[in-house]
Tab-separated table of C-alpha atoms in Angstrom:
chain	number	residue	atom	x	y	z
A	9	UNK	CA	0.000	0.000	0.000
A	10	UNK	CA	2.782	2.413	0.906
A	11	UNK	CA	4.530	1.896	-2.430
A	12	UNK	CA	1.466	3.078	-4.270
A	13	UNK	CA	1.521	6.331	-2.317
A	14	UNK	CA	5.125	7.373	-2.825
A	15	UNK	CA	5.233	6.652	-6.524
A	16	UNK	CA	3.427	8.551	-9.223
A	17	UNK	CA	-0.264	7.643	-9.591
A	18	UNK	CA	-0.978	5.277	-12.490
A	19	UNK	CA	-1.758	6.901	-15.807
A	20	UNK	CA	-4.425	5.333	-17.982
A	21	UNK	CA	-4.204	5.186	-21.777
A	22	UNK	CA	-6.472	7.936	-23.058
A	23	UNK	CA	-8.539	6.178	-25.681
A	24	UNK	CA	-11.172	8.464	-27.135
A	25	UNK	CA	-13.970	7.614	-29.524
A	26	UNK	CA	-16.197	9.731	-31.688
A	27	UNK	CA	-19.640	9.198	-33.153
A	28	UNK	CA	-21.690	11.526	-35.320
A	29	UNK	CA	-25.224	11.793	-36.597
A	30	UNK	CA	-24.018	12.716	-40.070
A	31	UNK	CA	-23.991	9.892	-42.656
A	32	UNK	CA	-20.509	8.410	-43.187
A	33	UNK	CA	-18.630	8.894	-46.431
A	34	UNK	CA	-18.942	5.972	-48.856
A	35	UNK	CA	-16.101	3.497	-48.437
A	36	UNK	CA	-15.100	0.338	-50.248
A	37	UNK	CA	-13.953	-2.405	-47.932
A	38	UNK	CA	-14.113	-6.167	-47.662
A	39	UNK	CA	-16.379	-7.949	-45.142
A	40	UNK	CA	-13.249	-9.137	-43.322
A	41	UNK	CA	-11.915	-5.608	-42.783
A	42	UNK	CA	-15.290	-4.397	-41.521
A	43	UNK	CA	-15.425	-7.235	-38.981
A	44	UNK	CA	-11.843	-6.653	-37.865
A	45	UNK	CA	-12.433	-2.927	-37.453
A	46	UNK	CA	-15.617	-3.533	-35.480
A	47	UNK	CA	-13.885	-6.001	-33.144
A	48	UNK	CA	-10.939	-3.655	-32.588
A	49	UNK	CA	-13.251	-0.722	-31.865
A	50	UNK	CA	-15.234	-2.830	-29.405
A	51	UNK	CA	-12.053	-3.794	-27.530
A	52	UNK	CA	-10.505	-0.330	-27.372
A	53	UNK	CA	-13.863	1.238	-26.465
A	54	UNK	CA	-14.448	-1.042	-23.460
A	55	UNK	CA	-14.226	-0.136	-19.791
A	56	UNK	CA	-11.948	-3.023	-18.685
A	57	UNK	CA	-12.746	-2.276	-15.033
A	58	UNK	CA	-12.343	-5.085	-12.446
A	59	UNK	CA	-15.234	-3.670	-10.402
A	60	UNK	CA	-17.839	-3.510	-13.178
A	61	UNK	CA	-19.913	-6.567	-12.250
A	62	UNK	CA	-20.379	-5.553	-8.602
A	63	UNK	CA	-20.130	-1.727	-8.583
A	64	UNK	CA	-23.256	0.299	-9.433
A	65	UNK	CA	-21.333	3.292	-10.758
A	66	UNK	CA	-21.081	2.295	-14.443
A	67	UNK	CA	-23.847	0.648	-16.446
A	68	UNK	CA	-22.149	0.292	-19.842
A	69	UNK	CA	-19.039	-1.854	-20.308
A	70	UNK	CA	-18.523	-2.423	-24.036
A	71	UNK	CA	-18.921	-0.341	-27.215
A	72	UNK	CA	-18.595	2.915	-25.293
A	73	UNK	CA	-18.292	4.729	-28.623
A	74	UNK	CA	-21.927	3.834	-29.291
A	75	UNK	CA	-23.988	3.614	-26.054
A	76	UNK	CA	-27.579	2.428	-26.240
A	77	UNK	CA	-28.964	5.906	-25.562
A	78	UNK	CA	-27.088	7.462	-28.505
A	79	UNK	CA	-29.857	6.773	-31.041
A	80	UNK	CA	-32.440	8.353	-28.711
A	81	UNK	CA	-30.245	11.421	-28.379
A	82	UNK	CA	-29.811	11.712	-32.147
A	83	UNK	CA	-33.557	11.481	-32.697
A	84	UNK	CA	-34.252	14.047	-29.967
A	85	UNK	CA	-31.963	16.662	-31.472
A	86	UNK	CA	-33.087	15.902	-35.014
A	87	UNK	CA	-36.678	16.548	-33.892
A	88	UNK	CA	-35.667	20.084	-32.924
A	89	UNK	CA	-33.756	20.768	-36.114
A	90	UNK	CA	-30.228	20.018	-34.899
A	91	UNK	CA	-28.737	18.097	-37.800
A	92	UNK	CA	-25.067	18.327	-36.858
A	93	UNK	CA	-25.322	16.511	-33.526
A	94	UNK	CA	-22.073	14.782	-32.580
A	95	UNK	CA	-21.081	12.486	-29.727
A	96	UNK	CA	-17.585	12.308	-28.275
A	97	UNK	CA	-16.720	10.075	-25.337
A	98	UNK	CA	-13.608	12.126	-24.506
A	99	UNK	CA	-11.412	10.017	-22.189
A	100	UNK	CA	-12.761	6.539	-21.558
A	101	UNK	CA	-10.657	6.075	-18.424
A	102	UNK	CA	-9.613	8.507	-15.730
A	103	UNK	CA	-12.281	11.064	-16.638
A	104	UNK	CA	-14.154	11.409	-13.346
A	105	UNK	CA	-12.852	14.400	-11.387
A	106	UNK	CA	-15.507	14.380	-8.651
A	107	UNK	CA	-16.594	11.385	-6.582
A	108	UNK	CA	-18.725	10.880	-3.457
A	109	UNK	CA	-17.815	7.572	-1.833
A	110	UNK	CA	-19.312	5.742	1.134
A	111	UNK	CA	-16.962	4.564	3.890
A	112	UNK	CA	-17.964	1.341	5.656
A	113	UNK	CA	-16.315	-1.853	6.935
A	114	UNK	CA	-13.887	-1.594	9.846
A	115	UNK	CA	-10.767	0.323	10.761
A	116	UNK	CA	-8.662	-2.712	9.879
A	117	UNK	CA	-10.519	-3.380	6.630
A	118	UNK	CA	-12.180	-0.162	5.419
A	119	UNK	CA	-14.430	-0.286	2.356
A	120	UNK	CA	-14.407	2.916	0.306
A	121	UNK	CA	-16.652	2.946	-2.723
A	122	UNK	CA	-20.235	2.773	-3.974
A	123	UNK	CA	-23.250	0.752	-2.945
A	124	UNK	CA	-23.955	-2.503	-4.682
A	125	UNK	CA	-27.064	-1.934	-6.803
A	126	UNK	CA	-30.259	-2.261	-4.790
A	127	UNK	CA	-28.450	-2.576	-1.459
A	128	UNK	CA	-26.502	-0.594	1.106
A	129	UNK	CA	-23.551	-2.953	0.852
A	130	UNK	CA	-20.484	-0.909	-0.051
A	131	UNK	CA	-18.274	-2.242	-2.827
A	132	UNK	CA	-14.614	-1.334	-2.458
A	133	UNK	CA	-13.372	0.190	-5.754
A	134	UNK	CA	-9.624	0.923	-5.369
A	135	UNK	CA	-8.954	0.388	-9.082
A	136	UNK	CA	-11.894	2.326	-10.510
A	137	UNK	CA	-11.139	3.049	-14.170
A	138	UNK	CA	-13.513	6.019	-14.319
A	139	UNK	CA	-11.794	7.926	-11.496
A	140	UNK	CA	-9.030	10.403	-12.193
A	141	UNK	CA	-5.875	8.494	-11.120
A	142	UNK	CA	-5.255	10.953	-8.300
A	143	UNK	CA	-8.658	10.191	-6.776
A	144	UNK	CA	-7.672	6.535	-6.543
A	145	UNK	CA	-4.331	7.534	-5.031
A	146	UNK	CA	-6.059	9.807	-2.475
A	147	UNK	CA	-8.474	6.993	-1.583
A	148	UNK	CA	-5.512	4.694	-0.859
A	149	UNK	CA	-3.959	7.382	1.311
A	150	UNK	CA	-7.252	7.757	3.189
A	151	UNK	CA	-7.439	3.978	3.616
A	152	UNK	CA	-3.980	3.974	5.164
A	153	UNK	CA	-4.941	6.802	7.527
A	154	UNK	CA	-8.123	5.016	8.657
A	155	UNK	CA	-6.117	1.898	9.508
A	156	UNK	CA	-3.157	3.575	11.204
A	157	UNK	CA	-5.293	5.970	13.277
A	158	UNK	CA	-8.020	3.440	14.114
A	159	UNK	CA	-10.790	5.537	12.547
A	160	UNK	CA	-14.116	3.713	12.733
A	161	UNK	CA	-16.186	3.767	9.524
A	162	UNK	CA	-19.885	4.499	9.888
A	163	UNK	CA	-22.249	1.690	10.923
A	164	UNK	CA	-25.653	2.483	9.432
A	165	UNK	CA	-27.700	0.060	11.527
A	166	UNK	CA	-26.341	1.453	14.789
A	167	UNK	CA	-25.622	5.050	13.750
A	168	UNK	CA	-22.135	4.802	15.237
A	169	UNK	CA	-18.631	5.261	13.905
A	170	UNK	CA	-16.731	8.318	12.727
A	171	UNK	CA	-16.368	8.590	8.957
A	172	UNK	CA	-19.556	8.304	6.890
A	173	UNK	CA	-18.523	9.441	3.404
A	174	UNK	CA	-15.703	11.139	1.582
A	175	UNK	CA	-15.911	13.511	-1.356
A	176	UNK	CA	-12.913	13.732	-3.688
A	177	UNK	CA	-12.732	16.618	-6.168
A	178	UNK	CA	-9.800	17.183	-8.529
A	179	UNK	CA	-8.720	20.617	-9.694
A	180	UNK	CA	-6.630	20.640	-12.868
A	181	UNK	CA	-6.227	24.428	-12.885
A	182	UNK	CA	-2.517	25.079	-12.405
A	183	UNK	CA	-1.098	27.884	-14.546
A	184	UNK	CA	2.446	27.124	-13.365
A	185	UNK	CA	2.429	23.957	-15.496
A	186	UNK	CA	2.251	23.579	-19.282
A	187	UNK	CA	-1.353	23.033	-20.364
A	188	UNK	CA	-0.604	19.471	-21.523
A	189	UNK	CA	0.530	18.442	-18.009
A	190	UNK	CA	-2.199	20.054	-15.915
A	191	UNK	CA	-4.818	17.320	-16.095
A	192	UNK	CA	-2.675	14.433	-14.884
A	193	UNK	CA	-1.113	16.678	-12.211
A	194	UNK	CA	-4.469	17.575	-10.673
A	195	UNK	CA	-4.725	18.003	-6.900
A	196	UNK	CA	-7.493	16.500	-4.774
A	197	UNK	CA	-9.782	18.420	-2.439
A	198	UNK	CA	-10.847	15.934	0.260
A	199	UNK	CA	-14.060	16.395	2.250
A	200	UNK	CA	-14.476	14.082	5.243
A	201	UNK	CA	-18.149	13.617	6.181
A	202	UNK	CA	-17.944	13.143	9.933
A	203	UNK	CA	-20.598	11.542	12.112
A	204	UNK	CA	-20.940	14.372	14.621
A	205	UNK	CA	-22.742	17.688	15.009
A	206	UNK	CA	-19.700	19.951	14.839
A	207	UNK	CA	-15.949	20.220	15.314
A	208	UNK	CA	-16.227	20.280	19.131
A	209	UNK	CA	-18.189	17.040	19.432
A	210	UNK	CA	-16.705	13.804	20.709
A	211	UNK	CA	-14.288	12.276	18.225
A	212	UNK	CA	-13.028	15.617	16.916
A	213	UNK	CA	-9.467	14.671	17.875
A	214	UNK	CA	-9.641	11.761	15.422
A	215	UNK	CA	-10.969	14.038	12.700
A	216	UNK	CA	-8.043	16.408	13.160
A	217	UNK	CA	-5.601	13.512	13.305
A	218	UNK	CA	-6.913	12.107	10.001
A	219	UNK	CA	-6.804	15.519	8.341
A	220	UNK	CA	-3.222	16.049	9.508
A	221	UNK	CA	-2.271	12.566	8.301
A	222	UNK	CA	-3.607	13.305	4.799
A	223	UNK	CA	-1.825	16.656	4.708
A	224	UNK	CA	1.482	15.274	5.985
A	225	UNK	CA	1.479	12.329	3.572
A	226	UNK	CA	-0.044	14.079	0.564
A	227	UNK	CA	0.437	17.802	1.058
A	228	UNK	CA	2.978	20.126	-0.631
A	229	UNK	CA	5.856	18.969	1.603
A	230	UNK	CA	5.277	15.270	0.989
A	231	UNK	CA	7.156	13.138	-1.541
A	232	UNK	CA	4.080	13.159	-3.772
A	233	UNK	CA	1.985	16.329	-3.630
A	234	UNK	CA	-1.512	14.963	-4.046
A	235	UNK	CA	-3.824	16.862	-1.697
A	236	UNK	CA	-5.167	20.334	-2.514
A	237	UNK	CA	-7.070	20.802	0.763
A	238	UNK	CA	-8.971	18.998	3.500
A	239	UNK	CA	-12.502	19.949	4.581
A	240	UNK	CA	-14.966	18.516	7.083
A	241	UNK	CA	-18.706	18.214	6.781
A	242	UNK	CA	-20.754	17.274	9.830
A	243	UNK	CA	-23.729	14.968	9.410
A	244	UNK	CA	-25.766	13.045	11.997
A	245	UNK	CA	-29.005	12.533	10.079
A	246	UNK	CA	-30.493	9.045	10.006
A	247	UNK	CA	-31.746	9.711	6.473
A	248	UNK	CA	-29.842	8.718	3.363
A	249	UNK	CA	-28.385	12.204	2.845
A	250	UNK	CA	-24.647	12.523	2.319
A	251	UNK	CA	-23.963	16.083	3.495
A	252	UNK	CA	-25.072	18.055	6.518
A	253	UNK	CA	-25.330	21.841	6.645
A	254	UNK	CA	-22.119	22.503	8.571
A	255	UNK	CA	-18.795	22.781	6.714
A	256	UNK	CA	-15.305	23.523	8.010
A	257	UNK	CA	-12.068	24.195	6.149
A	258	UNK	CA	-9.266	22.338	7.934
A	259	UNK	CA	-6.051	22.437	5.878
A	260	UNK	CA	-4.674	23.588	2.548
A	261	UNK	CA	-6.060	26.118	0.097
A	262	UNK	CA	-9.529	27.415	0.835
A	263	UNK	CA	-10.359	28.366	-2.744
A	264	UNK	CA	-10.799	25.635	-5.360
A	265	UNK	CA	-10.578	26.801	-8.988
A	266	UNK	CA	-11.185	25.119	-12.308
A	267	UNK	CA	-10.948	26.525	-15.841
A	268	UNK	CA	-13.843	25.527	-18.108
A	269	UNK	CA	-15.701	27.264	-20.906
A	270	UNK	CA	-13.073	29.981	-21.121
A	271	UNK	CA	-13.484	31.190	-17.518
A	272	UNK	CA	-11.999	30.512	-14.076
A	273	UNK	CA	-14.681	28.938	-11.877
A	274	UNK	CA	-14.710	28.881	-8.078
A	275	UNK	CA	-16.254	25.757	-6.548
A	276	UNK	CA	-16.777	25.267	-2.831
A	277	UNK	CA	-16.996	21.653	-1.613
A	278	UNK	CA	-20.737	22.239	-1.163
A	279	UNK	CA	-21.123	23.388	-4.784
A	280	UNK	CA	-22.349	21.152	-7.557
A	281	UNK	CA	-19.698	20.515	-10.181
A	282	UNK	CA	-19.666	18.383	-13.327
A	283	UNK	CA	-17.674	15.193	-12.801
A	284	UNK	CA	-16.217	15.060	-16.322
A	285	UNK	CA	-14.232	18.295	-16.480
A	286	UNK	CA	-12.896	17.854	-19.995
A	287	UNK	CA	-16.230	16.844	-21.512
A	288	UNK	CA	-17.970	19.754	-19.776
A	289	UNK	CA	-15.385	22.174	-21.132
A	290	UNK	CA	-15.909	20.815	-24.658
A	291	UNK	CA	-19.675	21.122	-24.245
A	292	UNK	CA	-19.431	24.763	-23.140
A	293	UNK	CA	-17.164	25.639	-26.047
A	294	UNK	CA	-19.686	24.139	-28.466
A	295	UNK	CA	-22.668	25.724	-26.724
A	296	UNK	CA	-21.140	29.158	-27.230
A	297	UNK	CA	-21.368	28.649	-31.000
A	298	UNK	CA	-25.116	28.012	-30.882
A	299	UNK	CA	-26.231	30.955	-28.718
A	300	UNK	CA	-26.955	34.070	-30.828
A	301	UNK	CA	-25.281	37.356	-29.984
A	302	UNK	CA	-27.160	39.733	-27.647
A	303	UNK	CA	-29.179	36.872	-26.162
A	304	UNK	CA	-30.820	36.835	-22.770
A	305	UNK	CA	-30.007	33.635	-20.854
A	306	UNK	CA	-31.616	32.044	-17.807
A	307	UNK	CA	-29.401	29.349	-16.279
A	308	UNK	CA	-31.651	26.980	-14.273
A	309	UNK	CA	-30.136	24.767	-11.578
A	310	UNK	CA	-27.134	27.005	-12.105
A	311	UNK	CA	-24.904	26.034	-9.202
A	312	UNK	CA	-22.087	28.577	-9.323
A	313	UNK	CA	-23.434	29.817	-12.683
A	314	UNK	CA	-20.813	28.201	-14.891
A	315	UNK	CA	-22.948	27.871	-18.038
A	316	UNK	CA	-24.377	31.373	-17.914
A	317	UNK	CA	-21.075	33.027	-17.017
A	318	UNK	CA	-19.274	31.126	-19.774
A	319	UNK	CA	-21.744	32.548	-22.292
A	320	UNK	CA	-21.250	36.016	-20.829
A	321	UNK	CA	-17.476	35.700	-21.224
A	322	UNK	CA	-17.974	34.675	-24.854
A	323	UNK	CA	-19.801	38.021	-25.276
A	324	UNK	CA	-22.974	36.276	-26.403
A	325	UNK	CA	-25.121	38.313	-23.996
A	326	UNK	CA	-23.818	41.808	-24.620
A	327	UNK	CA	-26.089	44.707	-23.748
A	328	UNK	CA	-27.676	46.306	-26.776
A	329	UNK	CA	-30.205	49.116	-27.041
A	330	UNK	CA	-32.731	47.113	-24.998
A	331	UNK	CA	-30.525	46.754	-21.930
A	332	UNK	CA	-33.064	44.918	-19.793
A	333	UNK	CA	-33.276	42.082	-22.298
A	334	UNK	CA	-29.528	41.369	-22.504
A	335	UNK	CA	-28.952	39.559	-19.254
A	336	UNK	CA	-27.696	36.435	-17.497
A	337	UNK	CA	-29.933	35.126	-14.709
A	338	UNK	CA	-28.539	32.255	-12.643
A	339	UNK	CA	-31.136	30.425	-10.537
A	340	UNK	CA	-30.021	27.931	-7.880
A	341	UNK	CA	-31.699	26.355	-4.823
A	342	UNK	CA	-28.437	25.843	-2.880
A	343	UNK	CA	-27.743	29.188	-1.219
A	344	UNK	CA	-24.160	28.112	-0.499
A	345	UNK	CA	-23.408	28.444	-4.235
A	346	UNK	CA	-23.728	32.217	-4.156
A	347	UNK	CA	-20.252	32.667	-2.667
A	348	UNK	CA	-18.696	30.650	-5.502
A	349	UNK	CA	-20.754	32.636	-8.026
A	350	UNK	CA	-19.475	35.943	-6.642
A	351	UNK	CA	-15.840	34.785	-6.651
A	352	UNK	CA	-16.213	33.627	-10.263
A	353	UNK	CA	-17.699	37.005	-11.230
A	354	UNK	CA	-14.579	38.725	-9.889
A	355	UNK	CA	-12.399	36.844	-12.391
A	356	UNK	CA	-14.524	37.457	-15.473
A	357	UNK	CA	-12.794	39.437	-18.259
A	358	UNK	CA	-13.267	43.206	-18.160
A	359	UNK	CA	-14.889	42.997	-21.595
A	360	UNK	CA	-18.008	41.307	-20.184
A	361	UNK	CA	-20.851	43.834	-20.336
A	362	UNK	CA	-23.889	41.700	-19.496
A	363	UNK	CA	-26.362	42.334	-16.710
A	364	UNK	CA	-25.582	39.302	-14.494
A	365	UNK	CA	-27.646	38.290	-11.455
A	366	UNK	CA	-27.900	35.260	-9.139
A	367	UNK	CA	-31.237	34.195	-7.613
A	368	UNK	CA	-31.851	31.796	-4.728
A	369	UNK	CA	-34.960	29.880	-5.795
A	370	UNK	CA	-36.289	26.430	-6.661
A	371	UNK	CA	-36.166	26.211	-10.455
A	372	UNK	CA	-38.662	23.334	-10.494
A	373	UNK	CA	-41.513	25.580	-9.276
């Protein structure tokens, strides 16, 4: 276990596949070459994850270049006049930059992963192929800390134990590195969901000890700088809700930044963020091409307002003669997201001249 922590995290081959709704160009080929190509594509576009049969996280294992839902998506967009719909898997492995994982088992044999489908039995997923490699490395570091410090995982039936869940979020925004190296060098923000009311409750000494362990072994002065920051969330509810309402920053950088859609985005651990950072960035770049200039945009379920603010930065919502109609309205039910929204606003280019507002409301009503 220790060897995995002091060496560089494993890097996955970055196979990408592409599918399009446009008809393919005519080609002359033999039946043998078609079969060979199909078999090769099926192999290279497969998940190859050892946890697939038991873990509930992924539902599609083979032919990832052509998932079952792709035809439905094509038909949906065609119905609304979008004839140039394309589908790109981006990275097949190592794409997930945000993960919420349950912590169960015992201090000597902790299980850190997802529930088996239809149950509350946690499946340990140390070699998850979807996770960014540094999430897997941070999970192994956490596992070591739980064992060495005798941290008790949560027992649902009894409501006892210390650590209920962990959230891992990777930031790949590091301007000190060449762009090509930033993704694989991402740092992990760790949120420990602790089974207590606050930081003064019983067991707080173990929380601090675990946070210090992660920072010592994975912080900037360690042999492998892996950890961006450590946060705590306090949750005692008997309901199946991961986070409580109380958050505390413990160690490392307080601000977590990512660069997507042409803007720097601030994301608190309580903020919603897309798990596939690269795919989301590609989606935003494409979305900007479809929104007409001088549009008015309402971003529902906005979170920190990433979609709306990305369009504002692309100058798609510039104020014209009718100023009140050239606006960005971000609507979000989680009031905690407003702080991230305001920090993101501060980094927008000076050329943005939209009327931008954030509203705390339930977009479903």
